[in-house]
Coordinates of C-alpha atoms in Angstrom, one line a residue:
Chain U
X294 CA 19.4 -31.4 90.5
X295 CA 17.7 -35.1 90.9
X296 CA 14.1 -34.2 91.3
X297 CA 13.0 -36.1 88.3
X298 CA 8.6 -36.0 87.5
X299 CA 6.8 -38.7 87.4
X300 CA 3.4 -39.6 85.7
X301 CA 2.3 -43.1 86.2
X302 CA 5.3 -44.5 86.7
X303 CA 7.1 -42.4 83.7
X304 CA 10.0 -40.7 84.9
X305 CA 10.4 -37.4 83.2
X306 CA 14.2 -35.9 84.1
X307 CA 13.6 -32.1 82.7
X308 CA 10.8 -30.5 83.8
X309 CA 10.8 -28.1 80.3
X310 CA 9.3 -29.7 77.6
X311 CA 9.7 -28.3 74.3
X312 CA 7.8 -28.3 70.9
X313 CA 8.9 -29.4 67.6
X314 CA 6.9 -27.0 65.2
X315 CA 7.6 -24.0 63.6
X316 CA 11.3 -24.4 63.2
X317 CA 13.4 -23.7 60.0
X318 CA 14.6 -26.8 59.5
X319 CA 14.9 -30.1 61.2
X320 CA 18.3 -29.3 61.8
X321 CA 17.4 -26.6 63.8
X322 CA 14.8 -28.1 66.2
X323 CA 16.9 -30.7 66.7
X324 CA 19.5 -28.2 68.1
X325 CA 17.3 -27.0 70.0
X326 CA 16.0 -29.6 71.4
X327 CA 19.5 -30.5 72.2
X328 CA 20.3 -27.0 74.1
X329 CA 16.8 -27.4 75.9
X330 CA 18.0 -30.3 77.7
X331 CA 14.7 -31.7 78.1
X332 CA 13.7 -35.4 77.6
X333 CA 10.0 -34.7 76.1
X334 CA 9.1 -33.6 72.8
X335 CA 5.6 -33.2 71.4
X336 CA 5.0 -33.8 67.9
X337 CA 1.8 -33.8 65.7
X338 CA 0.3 -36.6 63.7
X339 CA -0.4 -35.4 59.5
X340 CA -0.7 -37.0 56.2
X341 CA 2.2 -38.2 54.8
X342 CA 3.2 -35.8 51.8
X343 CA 3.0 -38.6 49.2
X344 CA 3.8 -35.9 46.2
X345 CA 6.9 -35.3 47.5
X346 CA 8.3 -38.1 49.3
X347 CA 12.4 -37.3 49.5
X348 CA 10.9 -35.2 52.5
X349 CA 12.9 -36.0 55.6
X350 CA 11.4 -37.7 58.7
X351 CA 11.1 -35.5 62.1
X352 CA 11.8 -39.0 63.7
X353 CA 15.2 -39.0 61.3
X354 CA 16.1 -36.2 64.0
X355 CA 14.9 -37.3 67.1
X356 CA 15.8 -40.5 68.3
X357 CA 13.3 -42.1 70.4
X358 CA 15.0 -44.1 72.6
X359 CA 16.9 -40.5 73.8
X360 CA 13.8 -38.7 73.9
X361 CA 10.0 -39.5 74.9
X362 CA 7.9 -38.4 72.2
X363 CA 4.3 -36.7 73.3
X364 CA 2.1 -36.5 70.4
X365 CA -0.4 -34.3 69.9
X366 CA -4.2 -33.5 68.1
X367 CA -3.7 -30.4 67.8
X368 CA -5.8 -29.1 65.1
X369 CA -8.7 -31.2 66.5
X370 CA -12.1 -29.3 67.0
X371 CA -14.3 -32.4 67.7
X372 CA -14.6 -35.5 69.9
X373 CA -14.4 -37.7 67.2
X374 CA -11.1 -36.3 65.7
X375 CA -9.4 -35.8 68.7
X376 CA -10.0 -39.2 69.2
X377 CA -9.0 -40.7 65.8
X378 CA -5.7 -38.9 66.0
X379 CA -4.8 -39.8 69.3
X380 CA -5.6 -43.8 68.1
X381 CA -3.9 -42.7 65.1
X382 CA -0.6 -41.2 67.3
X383 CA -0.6 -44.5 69.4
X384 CA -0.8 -47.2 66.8
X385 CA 2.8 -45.6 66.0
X386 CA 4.1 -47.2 68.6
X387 CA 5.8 -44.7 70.5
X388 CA 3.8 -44.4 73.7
X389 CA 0.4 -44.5 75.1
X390 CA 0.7 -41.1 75.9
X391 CA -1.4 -38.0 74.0
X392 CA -1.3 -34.5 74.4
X393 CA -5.2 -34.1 74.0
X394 CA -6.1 -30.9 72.3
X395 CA -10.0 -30.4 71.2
X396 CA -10.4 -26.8 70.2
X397 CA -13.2 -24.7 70.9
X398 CA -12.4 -21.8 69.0
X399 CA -10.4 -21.1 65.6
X400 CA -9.2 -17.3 66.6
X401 CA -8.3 -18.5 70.3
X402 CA -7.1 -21.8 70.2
X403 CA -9.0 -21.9 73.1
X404 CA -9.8 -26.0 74.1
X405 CA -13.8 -27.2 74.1
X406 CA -14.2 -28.4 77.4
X407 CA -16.9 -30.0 77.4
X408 CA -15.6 -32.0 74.3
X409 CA -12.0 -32.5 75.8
X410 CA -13.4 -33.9 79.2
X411 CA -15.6 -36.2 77.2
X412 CA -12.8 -37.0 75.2
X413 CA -10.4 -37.9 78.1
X414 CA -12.6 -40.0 79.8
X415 CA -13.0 -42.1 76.4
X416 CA -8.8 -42.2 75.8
X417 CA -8.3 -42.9 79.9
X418 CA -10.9 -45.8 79.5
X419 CA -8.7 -47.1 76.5
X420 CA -5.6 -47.3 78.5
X421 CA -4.1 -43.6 77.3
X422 CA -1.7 -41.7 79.3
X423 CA -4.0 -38.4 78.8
X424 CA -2.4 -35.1 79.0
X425 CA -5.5 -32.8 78.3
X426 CA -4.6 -28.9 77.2
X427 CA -6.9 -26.9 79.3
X428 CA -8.5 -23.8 80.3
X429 CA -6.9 -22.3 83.4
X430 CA -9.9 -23.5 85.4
X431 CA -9.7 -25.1 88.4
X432 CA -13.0 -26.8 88.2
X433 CA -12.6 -27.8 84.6
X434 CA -9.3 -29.5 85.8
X435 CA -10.9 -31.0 88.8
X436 CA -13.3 -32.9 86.4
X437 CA -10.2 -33.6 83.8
X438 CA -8.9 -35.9 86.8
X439 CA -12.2 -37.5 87.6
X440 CA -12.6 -38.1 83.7
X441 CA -9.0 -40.3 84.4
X442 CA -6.4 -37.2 83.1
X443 CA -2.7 -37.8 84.1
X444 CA -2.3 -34.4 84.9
X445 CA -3.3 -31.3 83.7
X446 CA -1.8 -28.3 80.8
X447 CA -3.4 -25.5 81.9
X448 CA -2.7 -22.7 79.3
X449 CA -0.9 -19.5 80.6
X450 CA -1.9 -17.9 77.8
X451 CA -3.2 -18.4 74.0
X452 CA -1.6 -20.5 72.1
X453 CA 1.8 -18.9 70.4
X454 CA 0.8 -15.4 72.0
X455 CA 4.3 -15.3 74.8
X456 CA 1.9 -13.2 76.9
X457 CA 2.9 -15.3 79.6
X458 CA 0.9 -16.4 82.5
X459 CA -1.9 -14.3 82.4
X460 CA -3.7 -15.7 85.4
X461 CA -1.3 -16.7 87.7
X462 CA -3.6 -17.4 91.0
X463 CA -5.8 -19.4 89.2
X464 CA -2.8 -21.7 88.2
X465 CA -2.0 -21.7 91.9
X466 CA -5.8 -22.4 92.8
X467 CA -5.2 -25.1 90.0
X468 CA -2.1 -26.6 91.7
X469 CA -4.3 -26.6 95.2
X470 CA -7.5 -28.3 94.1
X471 CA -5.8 -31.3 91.5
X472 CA -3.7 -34.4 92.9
X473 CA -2.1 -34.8 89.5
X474 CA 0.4 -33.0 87.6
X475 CA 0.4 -29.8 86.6
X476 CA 1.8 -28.9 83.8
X477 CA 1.8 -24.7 81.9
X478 CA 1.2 -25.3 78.2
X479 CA 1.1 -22.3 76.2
X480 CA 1.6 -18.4 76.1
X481 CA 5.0 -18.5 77.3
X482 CA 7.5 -15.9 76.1
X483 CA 10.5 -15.8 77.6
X484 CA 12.8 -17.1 80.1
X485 CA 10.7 -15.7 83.1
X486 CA 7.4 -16.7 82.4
X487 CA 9.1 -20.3 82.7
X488 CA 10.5 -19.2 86.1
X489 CA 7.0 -18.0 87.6
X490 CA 5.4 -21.3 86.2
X491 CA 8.1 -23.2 88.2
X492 CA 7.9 -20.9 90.7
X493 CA 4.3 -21.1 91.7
X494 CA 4.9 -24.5 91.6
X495 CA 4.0 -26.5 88.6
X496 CA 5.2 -29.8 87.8
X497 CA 6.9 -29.0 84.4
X498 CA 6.1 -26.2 81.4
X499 CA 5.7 -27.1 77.5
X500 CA 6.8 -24.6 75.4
X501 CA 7.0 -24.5 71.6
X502 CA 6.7 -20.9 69.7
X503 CA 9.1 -19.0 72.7
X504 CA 12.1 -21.3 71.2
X505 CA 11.0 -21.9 68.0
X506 CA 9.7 -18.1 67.3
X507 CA 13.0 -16.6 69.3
X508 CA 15.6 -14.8 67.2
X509 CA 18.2 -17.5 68.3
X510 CA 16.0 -20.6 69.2
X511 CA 19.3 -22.2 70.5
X512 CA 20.3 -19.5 72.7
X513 CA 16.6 -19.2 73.7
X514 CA 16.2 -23.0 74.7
X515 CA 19.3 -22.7 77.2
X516 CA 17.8 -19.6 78.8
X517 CA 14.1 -21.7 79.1
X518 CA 16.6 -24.6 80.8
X519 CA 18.1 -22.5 83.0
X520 CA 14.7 -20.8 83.8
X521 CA 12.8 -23.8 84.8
X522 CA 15.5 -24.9 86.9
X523 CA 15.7 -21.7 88.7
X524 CA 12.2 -22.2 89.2
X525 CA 12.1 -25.1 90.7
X526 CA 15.0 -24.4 92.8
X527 CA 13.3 -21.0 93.8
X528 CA 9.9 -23.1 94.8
X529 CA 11.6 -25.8 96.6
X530 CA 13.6 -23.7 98.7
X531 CA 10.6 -21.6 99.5
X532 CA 10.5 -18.2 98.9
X533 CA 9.9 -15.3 101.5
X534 CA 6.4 -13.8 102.3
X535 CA 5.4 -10.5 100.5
X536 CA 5.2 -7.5 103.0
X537 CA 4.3 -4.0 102.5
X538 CA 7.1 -2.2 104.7
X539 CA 10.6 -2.6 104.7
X540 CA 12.7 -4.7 107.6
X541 CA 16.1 -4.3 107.9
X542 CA 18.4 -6.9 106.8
X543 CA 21.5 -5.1 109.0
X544 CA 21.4 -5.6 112.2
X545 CA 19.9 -2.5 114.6
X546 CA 22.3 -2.9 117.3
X547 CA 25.9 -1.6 118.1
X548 CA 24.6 1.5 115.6
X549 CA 26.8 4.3 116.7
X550 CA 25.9 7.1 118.6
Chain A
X352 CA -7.3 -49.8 40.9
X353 CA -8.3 -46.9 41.6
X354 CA -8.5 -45.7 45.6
X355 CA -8.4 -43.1 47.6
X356 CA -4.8 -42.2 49.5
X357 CA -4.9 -39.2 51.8
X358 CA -7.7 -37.3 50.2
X359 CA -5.8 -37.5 46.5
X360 CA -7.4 -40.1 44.0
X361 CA -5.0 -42.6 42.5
X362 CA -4.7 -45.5 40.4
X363 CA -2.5 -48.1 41.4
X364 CA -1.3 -51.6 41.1
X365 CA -0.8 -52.5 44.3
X366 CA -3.7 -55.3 45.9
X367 CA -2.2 -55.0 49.4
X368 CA -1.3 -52.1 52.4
X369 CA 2.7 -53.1 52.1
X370 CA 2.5 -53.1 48.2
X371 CA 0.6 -49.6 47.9
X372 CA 3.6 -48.5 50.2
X373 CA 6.1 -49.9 47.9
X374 CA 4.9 -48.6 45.2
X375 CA 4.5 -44.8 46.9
X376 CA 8.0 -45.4 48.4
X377 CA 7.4 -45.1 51.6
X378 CA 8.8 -46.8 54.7
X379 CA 6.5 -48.6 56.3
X380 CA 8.4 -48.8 59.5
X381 CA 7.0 -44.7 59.2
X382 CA 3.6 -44.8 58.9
X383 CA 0.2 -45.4 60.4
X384 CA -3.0 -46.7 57.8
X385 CA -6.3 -46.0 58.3
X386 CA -8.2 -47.8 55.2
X387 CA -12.5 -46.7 55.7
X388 CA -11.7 -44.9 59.1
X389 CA -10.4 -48.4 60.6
X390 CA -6.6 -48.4 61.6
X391 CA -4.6 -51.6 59.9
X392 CA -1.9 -52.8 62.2
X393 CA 1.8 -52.5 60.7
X394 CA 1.8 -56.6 61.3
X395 CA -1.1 -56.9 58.7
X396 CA 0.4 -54.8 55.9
X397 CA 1.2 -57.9 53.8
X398 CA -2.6 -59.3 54.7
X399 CA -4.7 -56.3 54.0
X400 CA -6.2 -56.9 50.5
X401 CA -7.5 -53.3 49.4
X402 CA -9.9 -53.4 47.0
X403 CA -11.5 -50.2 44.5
X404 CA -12.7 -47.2 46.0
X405 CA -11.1 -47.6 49.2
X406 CA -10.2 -44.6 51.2
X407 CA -6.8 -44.6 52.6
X408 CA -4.9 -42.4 54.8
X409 CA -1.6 -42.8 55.6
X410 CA 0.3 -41.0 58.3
X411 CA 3.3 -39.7 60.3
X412 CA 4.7 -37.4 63.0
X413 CA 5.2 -34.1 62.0
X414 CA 6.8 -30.9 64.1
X415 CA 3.9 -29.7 66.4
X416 CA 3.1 -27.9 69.9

């Protein structure tokens, strides 16, 4: 299917986009990156372990000029960090993009708002391609594009949890009220929590801890690529209206009698 | 000298960012430096003169969500 995203002028060919923590090995993720098919992987920005340097480099495993890498501040819980990584992730030289994270809330994961839209507007003024993890709140995403956000990841539900989308009409209120990307990140499970994000029509889903967390990652990345296609093929083709009665798909006529 | 490199303190020989990576062994190529909460460009490693007490972070990508 050629329905590639775009996001200021980026072309994004898969529309799942997949995680790189948690994995055994970096053998494994990049398997599973592999069997994801997508062309977006995030990544987050630490110290360098200089005790043990023979450590192998993620970036040993994924090559950069095959895959656009989105980094992240995850683990960020003020302004000021979130902004120092993000400077940190882009001096790197891999992109201008940043998955911003400023967490509100240690047991949730949930995101500050107040600091990530003050945060966004500071990284869109610097010239960042800011992806802002959000609150499924349509207003909060509403001022996350006036504050100069590329689009929007509105969590379906807590970080690592794979209780899916947990408020699914307020992705699709979401989707109506924001003229940029939008883009589930978070709380997926499984293979049909991809589909309904596709499906109600989002522009692309992140996932991480459903591949990474799955029994067999590599098996579970094909079914997430399969998902998010099916999605999107469900969505664009339209699906029919929900009624409460049943209408007969057999014709009524030429019944015998 | 003795600095500061990712929260551990160290003594080292090094006067300069791309010597202090030498003599950790690591790939410049790799990393990002901070020296004092100010990022050093890679194209300044051989430039940047550290000097005692500094506080130096280096970094890299890692697997994350």
């Amino acid at each position: 299917m050629n329905d590639p995203l775009i996001i200021r002028g980026i072309e994004f060919k898969s529309r799942l986009w997949v995680g790189t923590g948690k994995y055994k090995s970096f053998e494994e993720t990049a398997r599973a990156i592999e069997a994801s098919g997508t062309d977006v992987v995030t990544v987050a920005v630490r110290r360098v372990n200089i005790i043990d340097r023979s450590k192998e480099n993620l970036l040993d495993y994924i090559d950069p000029k095959k895959y656009k890498i989105l980094p992240n501040t995850a683990g960020c819980y003020t302004v000021e960090d979130a902004l120092r990584y993000a400077r940190l992730a882009r001096e790197a030289g891999v992109s201008d993009m940043v998955k911003l994270e400023v967490i509100g809330d240690e047991k949730t994961l949930f995101p500050d708002v107040c600091g990530l839209l003050k945060a966004t507007e500071i990284l869109a003024k610097e010239g960042f391609i800011v992806f802002p993890y959000t609150n499924d709140d349509p207003v909060t995403a509403k001022r996350l594009v006036d504050a100069g956000a590329a689009a929007v990841m509105p969590l379906g539900a807590p970080i690592g949890s794979g209780l899916g989308i947990r408020n699914p009409y307020n992705i699709k209120i979401i989707l109506e009220t924001v003229n940029v990307p939008v883009i589930v990140d978070a709380g997926v499970g499984t293979a049909s929590d991809v589909s309904q994000a596709m499906e109600l029509g989002c522009d692309a889903v992140l996932v991480n801890t459903a591949i990474a967390g799955a029994k067999d990652p590599i098996m579970m990345a094909q079914a997430l690529k399969h998902a998010c296609i099916a999605g999107r093929l469900a969505y664009k083709a339209g699906r029919i209206p929900k009624k409460l009665y049943a209408s007969a798909s057999s014709p009524i006529e030429g019944m015998l009698t | 000298m003795k600095i500061r490199v990712n929260g551990s303190e160290m003594d080292v020989k090094a006067t300069t960012i791309a010597e202090l990576l030498q003599e950790l062994e690591i790939n410049p190529q790799r990393v990002v430096v901070e020296v004092n909460l100010e990022i050093v460009k890679r194209d300044k490693f051989n430039d940047y003169k550290i000097k005692e007490g500094d506080s130096i972070e280096i970094v890299n990508f890692v697997g994350g969500g």
